[in-house]
Coordinates of C-alpha atoms and ligand atoms in Angstrom, one line a residue:
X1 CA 144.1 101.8 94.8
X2 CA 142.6 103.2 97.9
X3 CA 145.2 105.6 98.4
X4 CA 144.3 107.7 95.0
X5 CA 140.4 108.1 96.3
X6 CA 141.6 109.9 99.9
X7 CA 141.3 113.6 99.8
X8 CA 144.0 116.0 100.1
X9 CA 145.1 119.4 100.9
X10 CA 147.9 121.0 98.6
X11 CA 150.3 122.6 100.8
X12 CA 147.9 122.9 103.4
X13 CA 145.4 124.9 101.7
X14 CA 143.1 123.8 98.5
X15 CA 141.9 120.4 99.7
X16 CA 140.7 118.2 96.5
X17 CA 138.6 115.2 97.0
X18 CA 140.9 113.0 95.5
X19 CA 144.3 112.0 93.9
X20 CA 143.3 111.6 90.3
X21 CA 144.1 115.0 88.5
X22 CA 143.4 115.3 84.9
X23 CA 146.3 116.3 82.9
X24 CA 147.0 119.4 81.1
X25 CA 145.6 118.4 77.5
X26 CA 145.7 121.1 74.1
X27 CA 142.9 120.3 72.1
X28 CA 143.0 123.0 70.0
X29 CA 138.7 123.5 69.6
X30 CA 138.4 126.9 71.2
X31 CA 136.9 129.4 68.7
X32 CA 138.8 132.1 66.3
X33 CA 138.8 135.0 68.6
X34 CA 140.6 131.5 70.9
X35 CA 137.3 131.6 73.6
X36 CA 136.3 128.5 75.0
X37 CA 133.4 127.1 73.3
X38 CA 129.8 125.3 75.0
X39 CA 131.8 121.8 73.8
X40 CA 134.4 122.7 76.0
X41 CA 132.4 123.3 78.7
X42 CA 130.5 120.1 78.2
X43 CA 133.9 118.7 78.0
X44 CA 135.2 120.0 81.7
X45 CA 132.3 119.6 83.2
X46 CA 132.3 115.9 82.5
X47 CA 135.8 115.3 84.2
X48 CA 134.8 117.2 87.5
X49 CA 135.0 114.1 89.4
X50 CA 138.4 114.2 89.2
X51 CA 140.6 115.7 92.6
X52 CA 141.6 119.0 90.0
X53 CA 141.6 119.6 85.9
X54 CA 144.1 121.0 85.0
X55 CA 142.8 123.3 82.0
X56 CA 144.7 122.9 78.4
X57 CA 147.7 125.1 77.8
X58 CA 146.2 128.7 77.5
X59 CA 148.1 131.5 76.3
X60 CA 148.6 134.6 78.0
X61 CA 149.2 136.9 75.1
X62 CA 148.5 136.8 71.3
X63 CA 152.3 136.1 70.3
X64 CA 152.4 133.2 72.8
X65 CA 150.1 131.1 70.2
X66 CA 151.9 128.4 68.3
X67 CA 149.3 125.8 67.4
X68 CA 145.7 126.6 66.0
X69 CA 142.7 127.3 67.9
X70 CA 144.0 127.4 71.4
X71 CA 142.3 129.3 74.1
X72 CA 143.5 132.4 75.8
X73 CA 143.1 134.3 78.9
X74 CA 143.7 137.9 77.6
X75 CA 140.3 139.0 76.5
X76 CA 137.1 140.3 78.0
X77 CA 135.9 137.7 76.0
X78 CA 138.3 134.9 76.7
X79 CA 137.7 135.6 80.6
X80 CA 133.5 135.1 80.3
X81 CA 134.4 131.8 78.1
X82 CA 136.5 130.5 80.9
X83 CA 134.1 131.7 83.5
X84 CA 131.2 129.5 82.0
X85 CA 133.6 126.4 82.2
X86 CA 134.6 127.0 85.6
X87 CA 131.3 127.5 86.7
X88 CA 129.9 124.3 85.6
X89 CA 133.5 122.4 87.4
X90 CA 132.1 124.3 90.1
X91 CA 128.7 123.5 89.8
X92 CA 129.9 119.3 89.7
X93 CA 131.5 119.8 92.6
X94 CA 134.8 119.8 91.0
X95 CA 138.3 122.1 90.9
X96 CA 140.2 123.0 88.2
X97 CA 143.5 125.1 87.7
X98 CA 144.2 127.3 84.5
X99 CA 148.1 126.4 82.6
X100 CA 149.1 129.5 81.5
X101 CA 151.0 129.5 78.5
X102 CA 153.3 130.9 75.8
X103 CA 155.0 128.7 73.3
X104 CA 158.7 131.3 72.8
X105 CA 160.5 129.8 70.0
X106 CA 157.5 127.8 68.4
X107 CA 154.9 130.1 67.9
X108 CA 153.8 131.4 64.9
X109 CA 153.6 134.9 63.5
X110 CA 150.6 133.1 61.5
X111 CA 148.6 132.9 64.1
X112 CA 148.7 136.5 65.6
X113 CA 149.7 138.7 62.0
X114 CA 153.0 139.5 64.0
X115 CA 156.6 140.1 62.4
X116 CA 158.8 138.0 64.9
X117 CA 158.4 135.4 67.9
X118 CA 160.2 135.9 71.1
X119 CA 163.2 133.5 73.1
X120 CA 165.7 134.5 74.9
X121 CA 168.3 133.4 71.7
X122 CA 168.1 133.7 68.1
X123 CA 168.2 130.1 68.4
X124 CA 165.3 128.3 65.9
X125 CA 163.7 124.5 65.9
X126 CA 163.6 122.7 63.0
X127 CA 160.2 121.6 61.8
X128 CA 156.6 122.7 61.1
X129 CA 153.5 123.7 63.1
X130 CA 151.8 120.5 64.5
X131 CA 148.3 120.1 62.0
X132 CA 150.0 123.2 59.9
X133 CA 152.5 121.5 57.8
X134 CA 153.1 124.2 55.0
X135 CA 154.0 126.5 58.4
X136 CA 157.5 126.1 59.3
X137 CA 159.0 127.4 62.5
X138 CA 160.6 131.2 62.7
X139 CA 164.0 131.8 64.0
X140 CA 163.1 133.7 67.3
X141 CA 164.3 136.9 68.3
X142 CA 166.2 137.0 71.2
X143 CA 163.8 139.1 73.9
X144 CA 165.7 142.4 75.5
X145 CA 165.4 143.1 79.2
X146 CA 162.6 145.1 78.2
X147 CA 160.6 142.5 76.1
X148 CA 161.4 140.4 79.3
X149 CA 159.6 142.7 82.1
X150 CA 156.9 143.2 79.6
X151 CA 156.3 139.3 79.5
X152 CA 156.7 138.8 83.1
X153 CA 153.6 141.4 83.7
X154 CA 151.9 139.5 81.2
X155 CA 151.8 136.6 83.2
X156 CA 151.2 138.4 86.5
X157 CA 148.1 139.7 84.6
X158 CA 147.0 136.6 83.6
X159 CA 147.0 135.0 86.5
X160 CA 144.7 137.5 88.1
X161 CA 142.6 137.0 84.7
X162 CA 142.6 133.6 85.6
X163 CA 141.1 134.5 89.1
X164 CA 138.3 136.5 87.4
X165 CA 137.4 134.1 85.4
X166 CA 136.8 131.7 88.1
X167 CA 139.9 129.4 88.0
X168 CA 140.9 127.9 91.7
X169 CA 144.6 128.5 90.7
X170 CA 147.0 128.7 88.1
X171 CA 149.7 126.3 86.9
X172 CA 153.0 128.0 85.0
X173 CA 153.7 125.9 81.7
X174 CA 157.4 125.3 82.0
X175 CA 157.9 122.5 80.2
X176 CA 157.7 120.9 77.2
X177 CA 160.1 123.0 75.2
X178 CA 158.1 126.2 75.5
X179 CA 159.1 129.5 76.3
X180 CA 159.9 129.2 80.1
X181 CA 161.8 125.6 79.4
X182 CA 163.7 127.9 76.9
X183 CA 165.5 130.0 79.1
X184 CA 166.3 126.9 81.2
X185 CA 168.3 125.0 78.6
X186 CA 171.5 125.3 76.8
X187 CA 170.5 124.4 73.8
X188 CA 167.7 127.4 73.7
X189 CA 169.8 129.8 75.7
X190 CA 172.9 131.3 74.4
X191 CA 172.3 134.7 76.3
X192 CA 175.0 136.7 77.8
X193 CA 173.3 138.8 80.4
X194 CA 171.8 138.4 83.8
X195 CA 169.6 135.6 81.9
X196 CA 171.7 133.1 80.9
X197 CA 175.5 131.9 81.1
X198 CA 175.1 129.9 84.4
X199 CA 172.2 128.4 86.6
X200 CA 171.4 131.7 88.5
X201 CA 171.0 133.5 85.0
X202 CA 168.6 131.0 83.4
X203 CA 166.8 130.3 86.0
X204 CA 166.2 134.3 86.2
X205 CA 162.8 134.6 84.0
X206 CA 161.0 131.5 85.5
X207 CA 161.5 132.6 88.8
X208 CA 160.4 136.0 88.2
X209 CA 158.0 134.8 86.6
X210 CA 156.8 132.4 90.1
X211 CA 157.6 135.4 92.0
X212 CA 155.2 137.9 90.4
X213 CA 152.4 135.4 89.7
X214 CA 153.2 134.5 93.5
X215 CA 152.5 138.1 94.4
X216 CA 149.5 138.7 92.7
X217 CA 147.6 135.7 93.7
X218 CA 149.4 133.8 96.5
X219 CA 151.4 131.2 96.8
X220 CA 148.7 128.4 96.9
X221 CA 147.1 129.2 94.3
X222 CA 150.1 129.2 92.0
X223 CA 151.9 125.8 90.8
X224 CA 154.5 124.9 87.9
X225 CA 155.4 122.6 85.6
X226 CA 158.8 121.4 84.5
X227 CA 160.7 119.6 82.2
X228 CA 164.4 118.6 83.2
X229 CA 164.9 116.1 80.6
X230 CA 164.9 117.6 77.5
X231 CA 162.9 115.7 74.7
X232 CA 160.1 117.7 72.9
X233 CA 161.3 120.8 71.1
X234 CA 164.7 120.8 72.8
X235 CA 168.0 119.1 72.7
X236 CA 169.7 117.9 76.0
X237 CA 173.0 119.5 77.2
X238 CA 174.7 117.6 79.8
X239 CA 175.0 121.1 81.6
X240 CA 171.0 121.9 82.2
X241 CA 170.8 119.5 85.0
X242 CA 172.9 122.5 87.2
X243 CA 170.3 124.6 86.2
X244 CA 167.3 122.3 87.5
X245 CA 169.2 121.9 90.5
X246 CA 169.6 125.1 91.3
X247 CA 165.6 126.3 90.1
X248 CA 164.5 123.3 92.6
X249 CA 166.5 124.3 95.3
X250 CA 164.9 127.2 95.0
X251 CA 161.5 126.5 94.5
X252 CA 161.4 124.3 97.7
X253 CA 162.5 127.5 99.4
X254 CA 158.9 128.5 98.8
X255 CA 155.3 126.8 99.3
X256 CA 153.6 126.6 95.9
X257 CA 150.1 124.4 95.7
X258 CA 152.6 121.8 93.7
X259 CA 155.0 120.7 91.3
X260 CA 154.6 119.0 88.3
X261 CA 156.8 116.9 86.3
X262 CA 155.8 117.4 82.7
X263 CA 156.6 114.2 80.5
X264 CA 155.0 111.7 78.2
X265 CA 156.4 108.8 79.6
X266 CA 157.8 108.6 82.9
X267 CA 159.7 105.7 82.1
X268 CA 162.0 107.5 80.1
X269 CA 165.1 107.2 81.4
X270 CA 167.4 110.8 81.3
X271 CA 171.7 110.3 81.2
X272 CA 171.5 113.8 82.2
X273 CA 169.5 113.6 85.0
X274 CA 170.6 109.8 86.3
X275 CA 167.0 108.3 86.2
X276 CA 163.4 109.4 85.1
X277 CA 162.1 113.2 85.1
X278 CA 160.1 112.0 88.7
X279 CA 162.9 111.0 90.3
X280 CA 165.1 113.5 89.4
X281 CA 162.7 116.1 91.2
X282 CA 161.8 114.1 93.8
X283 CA 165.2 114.0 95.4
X284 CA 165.5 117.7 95.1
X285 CA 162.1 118.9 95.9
X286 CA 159.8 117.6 99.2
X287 CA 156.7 119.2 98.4
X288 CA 153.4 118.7 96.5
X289 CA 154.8 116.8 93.7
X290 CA 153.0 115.4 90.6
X291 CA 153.9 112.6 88.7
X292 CA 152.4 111.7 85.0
X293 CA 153.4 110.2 82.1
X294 CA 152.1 106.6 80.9
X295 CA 150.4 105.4 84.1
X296 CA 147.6 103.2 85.0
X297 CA 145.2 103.7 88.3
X298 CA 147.6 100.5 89.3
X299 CA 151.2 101.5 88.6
X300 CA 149.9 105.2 89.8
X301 CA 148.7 103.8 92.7
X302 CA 152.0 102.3 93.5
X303 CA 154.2 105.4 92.7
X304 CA 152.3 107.1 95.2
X305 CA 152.2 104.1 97.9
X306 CA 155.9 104.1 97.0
X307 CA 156.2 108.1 97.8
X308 CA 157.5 108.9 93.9
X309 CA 155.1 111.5 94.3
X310 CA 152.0 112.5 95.6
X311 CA 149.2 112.9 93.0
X312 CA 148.8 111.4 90.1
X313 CA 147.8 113.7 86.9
X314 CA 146.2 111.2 83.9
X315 CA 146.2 112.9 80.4
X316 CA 145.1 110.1 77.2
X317 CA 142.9 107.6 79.5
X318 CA 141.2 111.1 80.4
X319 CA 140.6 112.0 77.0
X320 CA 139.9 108.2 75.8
X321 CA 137.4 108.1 79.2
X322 CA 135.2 110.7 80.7
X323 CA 134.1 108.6 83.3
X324 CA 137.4 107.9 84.0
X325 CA 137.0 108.5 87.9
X326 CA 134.2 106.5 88.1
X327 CA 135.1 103.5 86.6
X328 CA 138.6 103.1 88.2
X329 CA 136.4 103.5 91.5
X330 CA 134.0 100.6 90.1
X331 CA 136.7 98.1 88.6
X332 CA 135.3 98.5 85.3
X333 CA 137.5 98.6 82.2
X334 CA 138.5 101.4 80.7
X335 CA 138.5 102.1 77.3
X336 CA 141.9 102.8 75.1
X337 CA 142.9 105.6 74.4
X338 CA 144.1 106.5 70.5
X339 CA 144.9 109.4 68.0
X340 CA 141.8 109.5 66.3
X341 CA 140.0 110.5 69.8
X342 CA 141.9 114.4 69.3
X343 CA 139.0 115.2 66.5
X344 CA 136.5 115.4 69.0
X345 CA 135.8 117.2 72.5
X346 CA 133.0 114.2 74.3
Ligands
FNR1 C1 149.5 116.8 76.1 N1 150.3 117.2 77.1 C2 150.3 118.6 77.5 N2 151.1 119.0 78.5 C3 151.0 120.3 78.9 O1 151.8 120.7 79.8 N3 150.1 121.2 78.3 C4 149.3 120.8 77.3 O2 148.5 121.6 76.9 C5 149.4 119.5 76.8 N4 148.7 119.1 75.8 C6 148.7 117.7 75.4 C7 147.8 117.3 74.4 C8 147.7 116.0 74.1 C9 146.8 115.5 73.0 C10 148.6 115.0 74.7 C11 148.5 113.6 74.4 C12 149.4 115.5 75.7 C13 151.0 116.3 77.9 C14 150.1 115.7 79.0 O3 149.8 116.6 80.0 C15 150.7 114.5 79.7 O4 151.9 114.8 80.3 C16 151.0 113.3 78.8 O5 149.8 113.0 78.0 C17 151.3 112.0 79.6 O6 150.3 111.6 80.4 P1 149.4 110.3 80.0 O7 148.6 110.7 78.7 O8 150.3 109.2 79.7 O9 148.5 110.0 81.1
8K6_2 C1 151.3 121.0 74.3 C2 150.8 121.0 73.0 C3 150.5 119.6 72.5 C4 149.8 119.6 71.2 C5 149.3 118.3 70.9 C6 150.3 117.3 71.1 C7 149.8 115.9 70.7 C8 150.8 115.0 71.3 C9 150.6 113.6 70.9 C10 151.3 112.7 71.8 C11 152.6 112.2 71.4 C12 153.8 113.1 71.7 C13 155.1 112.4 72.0 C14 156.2 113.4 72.1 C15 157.2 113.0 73.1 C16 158.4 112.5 72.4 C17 159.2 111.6 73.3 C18 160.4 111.0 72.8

C-alpha cells in the first residue's frame, strides 16, 4: 500500500502528502443559522492526516438546502464558522477543499420559507426528505435564463467565499442527482432552449458553471464531481452517456486540481456506460482522477497501482475511523463502519 502514502501534486500545483482523501460526507450537525459548529471542527481537525478533506456538501444559497442542518457558505457568519475549521486543518498540517452545493429538484421550501425549488424542468422525484418523512418533495420550477445567470454567480461567489474562509480549493457537487446532475440527464431535463435538447445544451450550466468558478479562483483550485450513471435521485436514459461524453471531452480541454467520480459503490456496473462510473471516465478523461465508492486501503491500493485512478477518496471507514490514516499506515484493524455512527460527529 505504499503507493497511497507518496505525496502528490494535483495538476502540478497543490501538492498533498498523501493519496488517502476523505470523502465528501453530509452530516447534517451544523447549527440553525447552517454554521459549522466547535464539534465540527473537532471533527476535521481529527482527519487532517489525510492527503485532502473534502468538506461535506455545503450549500451556496438558502434555496439550495434539501436536508436539515447543512452548512452553508453564504453568510458572514457561515464564512467565520468555516474559517475556524480550516484553520485548525491548517494548523494539523492538513488540506481540505470546500463541495459546494445546491440540491435543484430536492430541496425543500421547508427549509428556507420559500414558495418554489429550482431545475431546469418541472420535472419532480418521488419521495420524502431523508430524516423528514412527513416532507415530501416539490415539483420544481423549471429555472429561466435569468434564474440560470443568477445561480451561476452564485456559485462564482461562493467559491471566492470559500477562499475567504480559508478553504485550499473548491469542489463543484455534480453528482448525485443534484441540481448540476439535473441538467445533465434526460430524465431531469426536458428543456428546449440553449440548455437542454442535446449534449452541448445540457452540458451548458455545468460548464458555466466550471468556467466562472474557474475565473474567479483559478483553475487549480477548482475540481468537480460527477455522476454518469444515474442511480440516486435520477433515472437512467440510455441517451445521457452522449452528454458525459461530450462534458468530459471538454473538461480534459482544461486543467482543473481533479475529477471525481461520485458513487457509492464502484462496483456497480452501468449498461449505459459499458462498465463502472471509474472506468467510464477514465477512458475519456487523463487527468487527476478520483476514484471512491466501497474500497479498502487494499483494493484502493490496487486501483491506483492499476492506473483506474489516481487518488483514492474514503467516505464510511472515515466516519467509522478517525485515525483512519494512521492505522492503515500501522497495519492495525480498522473498525466497521455502520448507520448508527451518523448520530454523532467524533
Ligand atoms: C455521502 N456521500 C456524499 N457525496 C457527496 O458528494 N457529498 C456529500 O455530502 C455526501 N454525503 C454523504 C453522507 C453519507 C453519510 C454517506 C455515507 C455518503 C457519498 C460519499 O462521498 C462516498 O461517495 C460514498 O460514501 C462511497 O464511499 P465509501 O463510503 O464506500 O468509502
Ligand atoms: C449527499 C447527501 C447525503 C445525505 C445522507 C446520505 C446517507 C447515505 C447512506 C448511504 C446509503 C446510500 C445508498 C444510495 C445509493 C443507492 C445505490 C443503488
Amino acid at each position: 500500500m505504499e503507493n497511497l502514502f507518496q505525496p502528490v501534486e494535483l495538476n502540478g500545483s497543490i501538492t498533498l502528502k498523501n493519496r488517502i482523501l476523505m470523502a465528501p460526507l453530509t452530516r447534517c450537525m451544523a447549527d440553525d443559522d447552517l454554521v459549522p459548529t466547535q464539534a465540527m471542527v473537532d471533527y476535521y481537525a481529527r482527519r487532517a492526516d489525510t492527503g485532502l478533506i473534502i468538506s461535506e456538501a455545503t450549500i451556496i444559497r438558502p434555496d439550495g438546502q434539501g436536508y436539515p442542518n447543512t452548512p452553508g457558505l453564504y453568510t458572514p457568519a457561515q464564512i467565520a464558522g468555516w474559517r475556524k475549521v480550516t484553520d485548525k486543518v491548517h494548523e494539523n498540517g492538513g488540506k481540505i477543499f470546500a463541495q459546494l452545493w445546491h440540491t435543484g429538484r430536492v430541496a425543500h421550501p421547508h427549509f428556507f420559507g420559500g414558495e418554489f425549488v429550482l431545475a431546469p424542468s418541472a420535472l419532480g422525484v418521488e419521495g420524502t426528505v431523508p430524516r423528514m418523512r412527513e416532507l415530501n418533495y416539490v415539483v420544481p420550477k423549471a429555472a429561466t435564463k435569468e434564474e440560470i445567470e443568477e445561480l451561476v454567480a452564485d456559485y462564482a461567489q461562493a467559491a471566492i467565499n470559500a477562499l475567504e474562509a480559508g478553504f485550499d480549493g473548491i469542489e463543484i457537487h455534480g453528482a448525485n442527482g443534484y441540481l448540476i446532475d439535473q441538467f445533465l440527464h434526460y430524465s431531469s431535463n426536458v428543456r428546449d432552449d440553449a440548455f437542454g435538447g442535446t449534449p452541448e445544451n445540457m452540458a451548458r450550466f455545468p460548464l458555466a458553471v466550471v468556467d466562472v468558478i474557474v475565473d474567479a479562483i483559478g483553475e487549480d483550485r477548482t475540481a468537480l464531481r460527477l455522476s454518469p450513471g444515474a442511480y440516486f435521485n435520477m433515472a437512467p436514459d440510455v441517451r445521457d452517456r452522449e452528454v458525459f461524453d461530450y462534458l468530459l471531452a471538454e473538461l480534459e480541454k482544461r486543467a482543473l486540481a481533479y475529477l471525481h467520480v461520485g458513487i457509492f459503490d464502484d462496483g456497480m456496473t452501468f449498461d449505459t456506460l459499458g462498465g463502472t462510473a471509474s472506468e467510464y471516465m477514465r477512458a475519456r478523461y487523463s487527468q487527476t482522477l478520483v476514484g471512491v465508492g466501497g474500497f479498502t486501503p487494499e483494493t484502493g491500493s490496487q486501483a491506483v497501482a492499476d492506473g483506474k485512478f489516481d487518488l483514492l477518496a474514503i467516505g464510511r471507514p472515515l466516519i467509522a475511523n478517525p485515525d483512519y490514516v494512521a492505522k492503515v499506515k500501522a497495519g492495525e484493524a480498522l473498525t466497521e463502519y455502520s448507520e448508527t455512527m451518523l448520530a454523532e460527529l467524533v
